[in-house]
PDB file of C-alpha atoms in Angstrom:
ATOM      1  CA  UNK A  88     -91.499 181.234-114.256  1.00  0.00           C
ATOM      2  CA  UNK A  89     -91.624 180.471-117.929  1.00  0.00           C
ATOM      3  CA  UNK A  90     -90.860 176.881-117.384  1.00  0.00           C
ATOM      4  CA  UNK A  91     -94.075 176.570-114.826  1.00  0.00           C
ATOM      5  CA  UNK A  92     -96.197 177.908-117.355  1.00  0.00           C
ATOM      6  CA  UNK A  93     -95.432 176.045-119.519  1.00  0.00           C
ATOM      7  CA  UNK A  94     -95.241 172.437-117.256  1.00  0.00           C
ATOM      8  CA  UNK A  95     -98.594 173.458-116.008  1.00  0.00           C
ATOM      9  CA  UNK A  96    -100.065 173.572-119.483  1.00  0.00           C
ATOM     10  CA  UNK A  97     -97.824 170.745-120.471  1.00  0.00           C
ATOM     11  CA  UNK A  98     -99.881 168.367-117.745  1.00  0.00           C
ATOM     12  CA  UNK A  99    -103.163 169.966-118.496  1.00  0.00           C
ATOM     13  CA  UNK A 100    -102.612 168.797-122.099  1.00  0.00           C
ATOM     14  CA  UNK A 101    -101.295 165.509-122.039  1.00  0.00           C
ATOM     15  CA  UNK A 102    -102.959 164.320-118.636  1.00  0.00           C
ATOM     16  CA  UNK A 103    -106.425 161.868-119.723  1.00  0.00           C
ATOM     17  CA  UNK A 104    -108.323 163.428-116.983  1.00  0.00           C
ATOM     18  CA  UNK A 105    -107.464 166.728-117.681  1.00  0.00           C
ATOM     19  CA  UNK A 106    -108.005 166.438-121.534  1.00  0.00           C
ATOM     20  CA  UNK A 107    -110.709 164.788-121.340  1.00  0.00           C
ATOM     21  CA  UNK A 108    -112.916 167.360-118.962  1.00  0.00           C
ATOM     22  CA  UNK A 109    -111.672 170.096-121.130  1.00  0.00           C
ATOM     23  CA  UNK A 110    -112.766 168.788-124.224  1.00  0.00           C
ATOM     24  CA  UNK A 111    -116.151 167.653-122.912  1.00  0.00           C
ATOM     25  CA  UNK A 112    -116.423 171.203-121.201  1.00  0.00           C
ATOM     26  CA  UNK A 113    -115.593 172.828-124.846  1.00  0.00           C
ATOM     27  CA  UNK A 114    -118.310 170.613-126.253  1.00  0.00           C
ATOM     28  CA  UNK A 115    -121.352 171.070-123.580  1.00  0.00           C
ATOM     29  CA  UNK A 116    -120.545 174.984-123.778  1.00  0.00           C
ATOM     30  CA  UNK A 117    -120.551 174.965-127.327  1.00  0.00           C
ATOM     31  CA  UNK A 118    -124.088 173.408-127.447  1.00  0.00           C
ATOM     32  CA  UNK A 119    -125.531 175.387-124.462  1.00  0.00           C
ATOM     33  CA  UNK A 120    -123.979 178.810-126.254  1.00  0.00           C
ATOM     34  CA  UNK A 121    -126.102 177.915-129.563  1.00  0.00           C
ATOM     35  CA  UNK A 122    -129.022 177.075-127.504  1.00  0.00           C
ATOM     36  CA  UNK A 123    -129.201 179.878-124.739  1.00  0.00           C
ATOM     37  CA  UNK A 124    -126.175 182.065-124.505  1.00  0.00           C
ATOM     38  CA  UNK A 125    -127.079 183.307-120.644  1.00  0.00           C
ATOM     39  CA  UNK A 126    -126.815 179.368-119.737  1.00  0.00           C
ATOM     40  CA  UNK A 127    -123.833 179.581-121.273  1.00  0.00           C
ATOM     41  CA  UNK A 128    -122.303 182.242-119.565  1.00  0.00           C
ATOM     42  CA  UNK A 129    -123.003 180.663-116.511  1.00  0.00           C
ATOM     43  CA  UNK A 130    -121.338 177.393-117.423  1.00  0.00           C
ATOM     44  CA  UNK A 131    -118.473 179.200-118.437  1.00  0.00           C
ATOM     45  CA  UNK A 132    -117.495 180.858-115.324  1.00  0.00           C
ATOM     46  CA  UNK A 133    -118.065 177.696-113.501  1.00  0.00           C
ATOM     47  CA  UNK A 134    -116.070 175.857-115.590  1.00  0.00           C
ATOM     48  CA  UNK A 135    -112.948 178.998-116.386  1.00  0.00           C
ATOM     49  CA  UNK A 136    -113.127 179.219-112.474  1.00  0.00           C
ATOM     50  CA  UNK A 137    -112.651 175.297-111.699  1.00  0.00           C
ATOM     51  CA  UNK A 138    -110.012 174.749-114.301  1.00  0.00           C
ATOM     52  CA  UNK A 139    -108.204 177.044-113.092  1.00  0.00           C
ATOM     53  CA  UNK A 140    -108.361 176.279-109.388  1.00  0.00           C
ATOM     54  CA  UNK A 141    -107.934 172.275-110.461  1.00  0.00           C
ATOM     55  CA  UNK A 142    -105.004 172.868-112.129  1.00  0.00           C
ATOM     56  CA  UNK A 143    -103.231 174.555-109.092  1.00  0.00           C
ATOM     57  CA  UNK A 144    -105.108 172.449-106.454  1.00  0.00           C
ATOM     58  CA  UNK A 145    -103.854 169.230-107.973  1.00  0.00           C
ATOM     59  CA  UNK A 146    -100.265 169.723-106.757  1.00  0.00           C
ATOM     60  CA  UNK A 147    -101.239 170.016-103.704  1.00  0.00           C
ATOM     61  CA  UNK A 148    -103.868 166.736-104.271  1.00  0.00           C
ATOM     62  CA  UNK A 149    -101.137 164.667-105.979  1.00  0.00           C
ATOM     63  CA  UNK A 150     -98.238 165.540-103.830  1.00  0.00           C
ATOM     64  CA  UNK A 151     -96.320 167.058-106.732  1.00  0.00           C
ATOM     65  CA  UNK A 152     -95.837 170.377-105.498  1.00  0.00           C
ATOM     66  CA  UNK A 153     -92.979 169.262-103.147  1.00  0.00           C
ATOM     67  CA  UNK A 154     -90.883 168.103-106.867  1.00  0.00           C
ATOM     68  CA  UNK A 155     -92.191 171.649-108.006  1.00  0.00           C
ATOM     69  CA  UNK A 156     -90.570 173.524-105.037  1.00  0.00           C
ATOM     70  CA  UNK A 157     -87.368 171.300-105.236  1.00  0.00           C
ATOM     71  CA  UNK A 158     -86.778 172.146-108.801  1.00  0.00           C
ATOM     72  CA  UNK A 159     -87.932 175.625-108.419  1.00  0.00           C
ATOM     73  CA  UNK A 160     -87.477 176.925-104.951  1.00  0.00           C
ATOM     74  CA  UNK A 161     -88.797 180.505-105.369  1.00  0.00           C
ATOM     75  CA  UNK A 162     -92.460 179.568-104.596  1.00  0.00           C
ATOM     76  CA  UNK A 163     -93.641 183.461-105.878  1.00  0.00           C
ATOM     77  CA  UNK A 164     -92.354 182.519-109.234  1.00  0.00           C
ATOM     78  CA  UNK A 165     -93.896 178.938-109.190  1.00  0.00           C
ATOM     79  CA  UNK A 166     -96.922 180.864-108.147  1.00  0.00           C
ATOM     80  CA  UNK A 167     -97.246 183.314-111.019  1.00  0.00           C
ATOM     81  CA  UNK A 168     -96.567 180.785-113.282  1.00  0.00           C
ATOM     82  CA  UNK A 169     -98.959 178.767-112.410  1.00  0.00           C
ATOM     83  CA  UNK A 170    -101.814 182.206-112.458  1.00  0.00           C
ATOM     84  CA  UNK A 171    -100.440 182.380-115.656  1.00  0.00           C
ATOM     85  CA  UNK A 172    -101.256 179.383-116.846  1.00  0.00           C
ATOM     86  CA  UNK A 173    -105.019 178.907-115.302  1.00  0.00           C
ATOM     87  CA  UNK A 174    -105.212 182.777-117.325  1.00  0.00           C
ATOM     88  CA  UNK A 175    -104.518 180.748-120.450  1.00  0.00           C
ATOM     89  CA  UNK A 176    -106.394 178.175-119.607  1.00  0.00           C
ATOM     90  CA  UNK A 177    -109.821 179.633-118.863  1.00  0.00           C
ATOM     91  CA  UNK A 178    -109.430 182.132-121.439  1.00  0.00           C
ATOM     92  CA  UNK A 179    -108.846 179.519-123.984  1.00  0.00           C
ATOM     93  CA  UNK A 180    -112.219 177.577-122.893  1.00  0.00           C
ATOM     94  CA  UNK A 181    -114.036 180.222-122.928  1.00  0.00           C
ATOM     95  CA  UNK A 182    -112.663 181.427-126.572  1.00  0.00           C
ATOM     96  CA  UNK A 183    -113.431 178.119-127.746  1.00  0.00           C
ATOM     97  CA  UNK A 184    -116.670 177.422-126.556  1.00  0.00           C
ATOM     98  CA  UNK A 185    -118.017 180.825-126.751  1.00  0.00           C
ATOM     99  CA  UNK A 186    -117.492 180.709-130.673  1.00  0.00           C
ATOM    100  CA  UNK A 187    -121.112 180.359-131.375  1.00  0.00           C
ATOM    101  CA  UNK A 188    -122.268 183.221-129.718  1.00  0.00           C
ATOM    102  CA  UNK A 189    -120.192 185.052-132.409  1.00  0.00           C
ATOM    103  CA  UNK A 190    -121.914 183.347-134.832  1.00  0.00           C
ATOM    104  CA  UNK A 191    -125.462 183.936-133.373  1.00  0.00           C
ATOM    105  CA  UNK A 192    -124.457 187.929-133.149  1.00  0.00           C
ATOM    106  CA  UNK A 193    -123.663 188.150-129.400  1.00  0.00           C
ATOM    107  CA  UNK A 194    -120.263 188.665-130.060  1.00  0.00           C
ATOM    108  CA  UNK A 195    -120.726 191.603-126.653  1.00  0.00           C
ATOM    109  CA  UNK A 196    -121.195 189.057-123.954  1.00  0.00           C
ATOM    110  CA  UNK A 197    -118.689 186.827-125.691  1.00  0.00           C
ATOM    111  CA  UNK A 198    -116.024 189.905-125.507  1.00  0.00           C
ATOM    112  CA  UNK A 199    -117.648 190.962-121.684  1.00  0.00           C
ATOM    113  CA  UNK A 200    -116.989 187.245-120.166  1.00  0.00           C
ATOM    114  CA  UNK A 201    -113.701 186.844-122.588  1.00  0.00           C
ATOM    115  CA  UNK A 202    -112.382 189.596-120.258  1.00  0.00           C
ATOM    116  CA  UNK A 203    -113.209 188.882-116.972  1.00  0.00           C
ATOM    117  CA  UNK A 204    -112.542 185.376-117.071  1.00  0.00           C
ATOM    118  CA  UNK A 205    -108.550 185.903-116.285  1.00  0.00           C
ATOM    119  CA  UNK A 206    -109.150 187.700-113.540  1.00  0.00           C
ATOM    120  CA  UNK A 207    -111.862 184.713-112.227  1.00  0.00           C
ATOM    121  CA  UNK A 208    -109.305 182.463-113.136  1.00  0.00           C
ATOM    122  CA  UNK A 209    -106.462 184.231-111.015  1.00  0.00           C
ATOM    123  CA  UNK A 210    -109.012 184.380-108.325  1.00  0.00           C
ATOM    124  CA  UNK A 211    -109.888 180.517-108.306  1.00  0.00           C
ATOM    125  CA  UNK A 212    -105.827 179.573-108.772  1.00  0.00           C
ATOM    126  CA  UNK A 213    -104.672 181.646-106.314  1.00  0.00           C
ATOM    127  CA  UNK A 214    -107.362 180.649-103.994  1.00  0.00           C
ATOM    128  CA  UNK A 215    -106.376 176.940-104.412  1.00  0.00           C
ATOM    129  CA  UNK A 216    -103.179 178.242-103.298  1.00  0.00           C
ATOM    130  CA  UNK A 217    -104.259 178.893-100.111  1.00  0.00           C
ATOM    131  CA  UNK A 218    -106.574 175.964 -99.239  1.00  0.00           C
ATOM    132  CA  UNK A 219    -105.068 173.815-100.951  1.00  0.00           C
ATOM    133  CA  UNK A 220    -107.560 170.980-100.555  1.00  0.00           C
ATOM    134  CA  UNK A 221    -109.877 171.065-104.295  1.00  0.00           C
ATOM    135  CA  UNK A 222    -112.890 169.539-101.582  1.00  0.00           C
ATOM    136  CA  UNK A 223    -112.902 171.979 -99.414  1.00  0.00           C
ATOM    137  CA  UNK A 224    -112.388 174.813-101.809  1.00  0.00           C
ATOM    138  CA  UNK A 225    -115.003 173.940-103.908  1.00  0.00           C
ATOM    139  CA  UNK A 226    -117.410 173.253-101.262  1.00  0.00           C
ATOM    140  CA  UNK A 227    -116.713 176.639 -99.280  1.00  0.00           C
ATOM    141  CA  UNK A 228    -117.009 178.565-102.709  1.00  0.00           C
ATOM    142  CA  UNK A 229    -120.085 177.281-102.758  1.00  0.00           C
ATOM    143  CA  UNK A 230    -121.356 177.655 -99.354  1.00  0.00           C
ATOM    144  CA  UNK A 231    -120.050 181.106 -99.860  1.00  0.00           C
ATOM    145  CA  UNK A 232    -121.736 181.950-102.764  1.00  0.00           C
ATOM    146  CA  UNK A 233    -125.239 180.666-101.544  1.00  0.00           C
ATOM    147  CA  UNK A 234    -125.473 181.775 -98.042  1.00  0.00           C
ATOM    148  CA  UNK A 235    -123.396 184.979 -98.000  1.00  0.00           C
ATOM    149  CA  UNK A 236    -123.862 186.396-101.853  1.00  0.00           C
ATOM    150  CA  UNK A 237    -126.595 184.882-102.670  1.00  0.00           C
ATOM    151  CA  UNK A 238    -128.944 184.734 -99.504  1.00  0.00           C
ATOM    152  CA  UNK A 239    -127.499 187.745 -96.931  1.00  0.00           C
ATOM    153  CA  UNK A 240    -126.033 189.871-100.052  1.00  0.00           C
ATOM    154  CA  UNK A 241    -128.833 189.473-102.667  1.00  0.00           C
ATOM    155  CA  UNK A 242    -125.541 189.018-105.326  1.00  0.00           C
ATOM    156  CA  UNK A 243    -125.959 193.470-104.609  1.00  0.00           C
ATOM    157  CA  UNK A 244    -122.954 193.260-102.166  1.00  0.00           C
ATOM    158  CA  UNK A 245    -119.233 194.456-103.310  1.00  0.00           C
ATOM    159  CA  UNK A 246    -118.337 190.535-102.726  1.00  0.00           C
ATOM    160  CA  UNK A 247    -116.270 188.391-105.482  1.00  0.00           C
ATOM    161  CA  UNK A 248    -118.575 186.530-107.507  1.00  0.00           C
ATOM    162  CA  UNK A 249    -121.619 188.851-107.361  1.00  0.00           C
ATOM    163  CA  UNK A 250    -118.354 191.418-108.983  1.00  0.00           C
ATOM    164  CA  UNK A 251    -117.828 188.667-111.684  1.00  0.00           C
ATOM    165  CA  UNK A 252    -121.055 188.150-112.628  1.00  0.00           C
ATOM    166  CA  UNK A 253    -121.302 192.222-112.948  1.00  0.00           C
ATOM    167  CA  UNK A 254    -118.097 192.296-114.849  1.00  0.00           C
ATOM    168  CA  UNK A 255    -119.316 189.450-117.219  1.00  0.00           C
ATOM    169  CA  UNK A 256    -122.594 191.550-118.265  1.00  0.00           C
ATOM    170  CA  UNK A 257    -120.212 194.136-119.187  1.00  0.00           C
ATOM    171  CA  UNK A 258    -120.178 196.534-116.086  1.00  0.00           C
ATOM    172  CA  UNK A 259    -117.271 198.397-115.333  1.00  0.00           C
ATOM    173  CA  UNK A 260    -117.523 199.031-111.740  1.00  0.00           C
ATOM    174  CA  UNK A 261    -117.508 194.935-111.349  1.00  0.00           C
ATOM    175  CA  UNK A 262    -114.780 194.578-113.366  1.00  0.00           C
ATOM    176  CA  UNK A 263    -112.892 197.157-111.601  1.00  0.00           C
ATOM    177  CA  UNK A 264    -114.152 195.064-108.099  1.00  0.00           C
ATOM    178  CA  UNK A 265    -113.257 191.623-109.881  1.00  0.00           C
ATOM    179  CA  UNK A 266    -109.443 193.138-110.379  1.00  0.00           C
ATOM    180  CA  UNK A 267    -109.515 194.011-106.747  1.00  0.00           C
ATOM    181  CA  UNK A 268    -110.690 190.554-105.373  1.00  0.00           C
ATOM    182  CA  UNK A 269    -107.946 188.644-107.676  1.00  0.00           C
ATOM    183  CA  UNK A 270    -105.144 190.911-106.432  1.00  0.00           C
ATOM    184  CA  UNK A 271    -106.817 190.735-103.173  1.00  0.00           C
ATOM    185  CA  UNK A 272    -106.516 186.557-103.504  1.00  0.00           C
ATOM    186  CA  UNK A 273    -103.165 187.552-105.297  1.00  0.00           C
ATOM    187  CA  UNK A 274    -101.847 188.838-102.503  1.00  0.00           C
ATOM    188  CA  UNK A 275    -103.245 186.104 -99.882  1.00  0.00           C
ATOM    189  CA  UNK A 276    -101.760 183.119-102.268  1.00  0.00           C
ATOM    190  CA  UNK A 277     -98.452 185.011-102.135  1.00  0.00           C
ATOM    191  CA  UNK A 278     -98.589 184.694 -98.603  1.00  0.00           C
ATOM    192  CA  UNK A 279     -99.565 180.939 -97.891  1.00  0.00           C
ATOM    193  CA  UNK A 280     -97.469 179.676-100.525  1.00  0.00           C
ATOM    194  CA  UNK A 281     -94.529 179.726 -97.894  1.00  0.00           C
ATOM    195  CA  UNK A 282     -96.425 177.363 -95.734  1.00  0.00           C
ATOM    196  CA  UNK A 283     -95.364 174.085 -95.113  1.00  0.00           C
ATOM    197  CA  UNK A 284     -96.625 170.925 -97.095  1.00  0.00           C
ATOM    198  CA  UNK A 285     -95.693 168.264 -94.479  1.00  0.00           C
ATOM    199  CA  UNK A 286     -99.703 169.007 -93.296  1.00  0.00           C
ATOM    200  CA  UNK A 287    -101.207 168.940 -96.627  1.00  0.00           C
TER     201      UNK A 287
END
């Protein structure tokens, strides 16, 4: 498990593409956090949540998850490695980039996101996980985030993001319903991840 942790942030590092988002995503959230630190929230929780679902989806996209499995056949322990990993990650964006708002006296809503972002993070790794396909996963978070949270639920509802967005202001019931929809997405990754890949 140890050794996926530390291949996945290994690749993360040293891949261009990789690298290169995560500095540029450091840098725009750095200058959005000393200009207007809710705009900054926002773009961190985007960005904690796709890093972390990239970085698990990409196997999947590049084909290299079959060379994972080979050299590690337990596909639970690749898979909470690699939760691990997005958790380090995210956080460390977020750390990073949310360094002004320490500075500006906001260190609160620095401290509220810091700690919901692992459990976002599990949430968006494992869910990769389970489609597999960064597209599709990205387009049906989304969808699901417009029509059903946003639209039907009026971001009220008990549903996953509207429960980040509560946990990131520093509510504890949404952090207590963000824990449940990672272990919830946990539990559904630790499920799939016995599927096939011949169809992906």
């Amino acid at each position: 498990m140890l050794k996926i942790v530390r291949s996945d942030l290994h690749r993360t590092a040293t891949i261009r593409s990789s690298r290169i988002s995560l500095i540029v995503s450091v840098a725009l959230g750095t200058l959005i956090g000393s200009v207007n630190i809710d705009a900054w929230g926002l773009l961190a929780g985007m960005v904690a949540f796709g890093l972390a679902a990239t970085m698990v989806a990409q196997h999947y996209q590049h084909r290299t998850a079959v060379l994972l499995y080979l050299t590690v056949p337990r596909r639970i322990a690749v898979l909470v490695g690699q939760l691990i990993a997005a958790m380090i990650v995210a956080s460390g964006f977020v750390a990073v980039s949310g360094l002004t708002l320490l500075v500006k006296g906001a260190a609160d809503r620095y401290l509220n996101l810091l700690t919901v972002v692992p459990l976002m993070a599990v949430f968006g790794a494992a869910g990769a996980a389970v489609v597999r396909r960064p597209t599709w996963f990205f387009l049906g978070c989304a969808g699901w985030f417009v029509f059903v949270e946003g639209l039907v639920g009026r971001l009220q509802a008990p549903l996953p993001f509207t429960a980040f967005i509560s946990a990131g202001s520093g509510d504890v019931g949404g952090l207590l319903l963000a824990s449940g929809w990672a272990a919830v997405a946990s539990v559904a990754a630790g499920v799939a991840v016995g599927r096939d890949l011949t169809s992906d």
